[in-house]
Tab-separated table of C-alpha atoms in Angstrom:
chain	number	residue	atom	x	y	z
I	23	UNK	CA	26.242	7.937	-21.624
I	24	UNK	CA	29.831	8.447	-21.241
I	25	UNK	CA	28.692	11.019	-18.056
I	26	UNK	CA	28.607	7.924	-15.742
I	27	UNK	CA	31.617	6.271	-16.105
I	28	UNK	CA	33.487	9.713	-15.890
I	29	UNK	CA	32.762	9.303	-12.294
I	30	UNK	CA	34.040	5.254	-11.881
I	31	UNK	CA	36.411	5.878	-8.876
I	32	UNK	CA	33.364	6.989	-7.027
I	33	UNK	CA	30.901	4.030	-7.815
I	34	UNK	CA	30.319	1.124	-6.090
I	35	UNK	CA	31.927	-1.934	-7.034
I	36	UNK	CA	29.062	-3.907	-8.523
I	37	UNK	CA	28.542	-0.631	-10.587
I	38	UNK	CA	32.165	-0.648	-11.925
I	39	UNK	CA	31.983	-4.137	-12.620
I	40	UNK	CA	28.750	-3.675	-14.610
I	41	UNK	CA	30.364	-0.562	-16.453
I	42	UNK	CA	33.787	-2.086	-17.120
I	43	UNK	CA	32.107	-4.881	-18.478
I	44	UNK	CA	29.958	-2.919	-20.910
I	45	UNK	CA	32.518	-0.693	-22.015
I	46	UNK	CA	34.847	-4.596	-22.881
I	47	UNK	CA	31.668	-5.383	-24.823
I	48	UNK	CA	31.527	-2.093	-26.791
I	49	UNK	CA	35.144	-2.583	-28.332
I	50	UNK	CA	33.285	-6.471	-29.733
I	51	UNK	CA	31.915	-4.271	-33.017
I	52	UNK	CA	34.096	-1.807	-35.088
I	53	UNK	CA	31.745	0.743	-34.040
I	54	UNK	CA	31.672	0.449	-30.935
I	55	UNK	CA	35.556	0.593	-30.285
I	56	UNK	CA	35.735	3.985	-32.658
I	57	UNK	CA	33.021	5.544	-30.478
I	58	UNK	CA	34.682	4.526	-27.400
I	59	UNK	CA	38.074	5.499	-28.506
I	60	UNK	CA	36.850	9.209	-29.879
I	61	UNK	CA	39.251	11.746	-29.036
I	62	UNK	CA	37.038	14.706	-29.802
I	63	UNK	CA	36.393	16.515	-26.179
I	64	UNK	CA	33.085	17.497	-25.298
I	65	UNK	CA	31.778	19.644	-22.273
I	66	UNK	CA	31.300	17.674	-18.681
I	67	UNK	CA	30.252	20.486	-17.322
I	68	UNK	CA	31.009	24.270	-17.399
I	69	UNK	CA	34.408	24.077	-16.380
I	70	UNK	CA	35.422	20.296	-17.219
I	71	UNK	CA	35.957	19.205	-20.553
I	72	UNK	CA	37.118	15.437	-21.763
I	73	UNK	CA	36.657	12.848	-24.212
I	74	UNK	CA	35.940	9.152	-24.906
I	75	UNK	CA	39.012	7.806	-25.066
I	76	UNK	CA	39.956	9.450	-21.431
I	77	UNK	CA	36.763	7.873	-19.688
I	78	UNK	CA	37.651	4.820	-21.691
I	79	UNK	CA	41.679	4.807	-20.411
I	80	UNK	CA	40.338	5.968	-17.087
I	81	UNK	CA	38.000	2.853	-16.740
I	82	UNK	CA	40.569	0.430	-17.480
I	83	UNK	CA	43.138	2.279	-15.015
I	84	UNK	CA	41.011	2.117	-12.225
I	85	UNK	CA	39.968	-1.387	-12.933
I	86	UNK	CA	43.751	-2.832	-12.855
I	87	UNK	CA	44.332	-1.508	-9.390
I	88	UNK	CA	41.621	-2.611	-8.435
I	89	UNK	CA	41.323	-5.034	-5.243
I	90	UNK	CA	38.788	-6.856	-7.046
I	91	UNK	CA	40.026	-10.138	-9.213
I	92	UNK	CA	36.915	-9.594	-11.666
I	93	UNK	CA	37.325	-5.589	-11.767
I	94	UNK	CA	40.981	-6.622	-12.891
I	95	UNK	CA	40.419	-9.049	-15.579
I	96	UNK	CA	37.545	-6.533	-17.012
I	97	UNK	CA	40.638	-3.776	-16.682
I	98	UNK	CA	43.136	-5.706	-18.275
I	99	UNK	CA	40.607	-6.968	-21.290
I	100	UNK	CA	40.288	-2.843	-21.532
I	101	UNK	CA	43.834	-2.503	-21.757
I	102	UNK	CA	44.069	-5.723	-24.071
I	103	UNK	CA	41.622	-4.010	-26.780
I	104	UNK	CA	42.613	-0.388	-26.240
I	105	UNK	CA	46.347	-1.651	-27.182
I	106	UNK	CA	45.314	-3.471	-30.325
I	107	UNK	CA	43.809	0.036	-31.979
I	108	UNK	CA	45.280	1.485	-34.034
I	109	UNK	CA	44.949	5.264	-33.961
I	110	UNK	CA	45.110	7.904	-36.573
I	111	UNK	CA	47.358	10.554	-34.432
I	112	UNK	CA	50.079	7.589	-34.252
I	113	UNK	CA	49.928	6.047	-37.925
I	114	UNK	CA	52.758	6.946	-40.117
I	115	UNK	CA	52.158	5.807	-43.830
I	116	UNK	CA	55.421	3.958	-44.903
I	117	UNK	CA	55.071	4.294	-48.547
I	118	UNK	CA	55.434	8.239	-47.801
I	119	UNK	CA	57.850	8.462	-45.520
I	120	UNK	CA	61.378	6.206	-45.250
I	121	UNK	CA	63.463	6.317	-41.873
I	122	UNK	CA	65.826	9.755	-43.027
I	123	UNK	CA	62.468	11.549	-43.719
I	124	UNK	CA	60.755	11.359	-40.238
I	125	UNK	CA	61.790	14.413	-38.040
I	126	UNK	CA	64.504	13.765	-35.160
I	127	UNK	CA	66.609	15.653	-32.847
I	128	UNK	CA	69.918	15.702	-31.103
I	129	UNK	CA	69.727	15.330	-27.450
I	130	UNK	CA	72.620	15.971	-25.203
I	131	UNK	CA	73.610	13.137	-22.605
I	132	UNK	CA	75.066	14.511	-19.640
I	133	UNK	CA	75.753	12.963	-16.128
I	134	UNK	CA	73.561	14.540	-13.361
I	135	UNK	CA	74.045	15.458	-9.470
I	136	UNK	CA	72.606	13.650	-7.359
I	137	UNK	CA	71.599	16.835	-5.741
């Protein structure tokens, strides 16, 4: 399912508008949003390999810059519902961790040439 939309730049704009729309409507049940937003990759082919949540961002990219005021609105309700996910790789649990726990680093500020 997720084949087709792989290829959005290259559909015609009724086609995007029809597939934009439907993925907007996916993220309207809990299940739908975790399918779409699957980070697991899986083959496209032999040599191409992505996942979900790339189609998904890829969708919603396309559909911003879009010259079409619909296609836009469908990209930025995309946007709008990827942004209120929360995803596992970014959580950190609070009661585990405080501030002086999470890892950091030094990083040296130096001026640079405009060279």
């Amino acid at each position: 399912l997720m084949r087709f939309p792989y290829l959005f730049d290259d559909l015609p704009v009724e086609e995007q508008k029809g597939v934009a729309l439907f993925l907007c409507n996916l993220f309207s049940t809990s299940k739908g949003s975790e399918w779409l937003m699957y980070g697991s990759t899986w083959k496209l082919d032999e040599e191409r390999e992505t996942c979900n949540v790339k189609i998904t961002a890829r969708v919603a990219g396309y559909s911003l810059v879009s010259y079409t005021p619909s296609l836009q609105e469908y990209g930025s309700a995309l946007v709008y519902n990827i942004a209120l996910k929360e995803t596992k790789a970014m959580s950190v649990q609070k009661n585990k961790n405080t501030e002086e726990e999470l890892p950091s680093s030094d990083l040296n500020y130096g001026s640079v040439s405009n060279q």
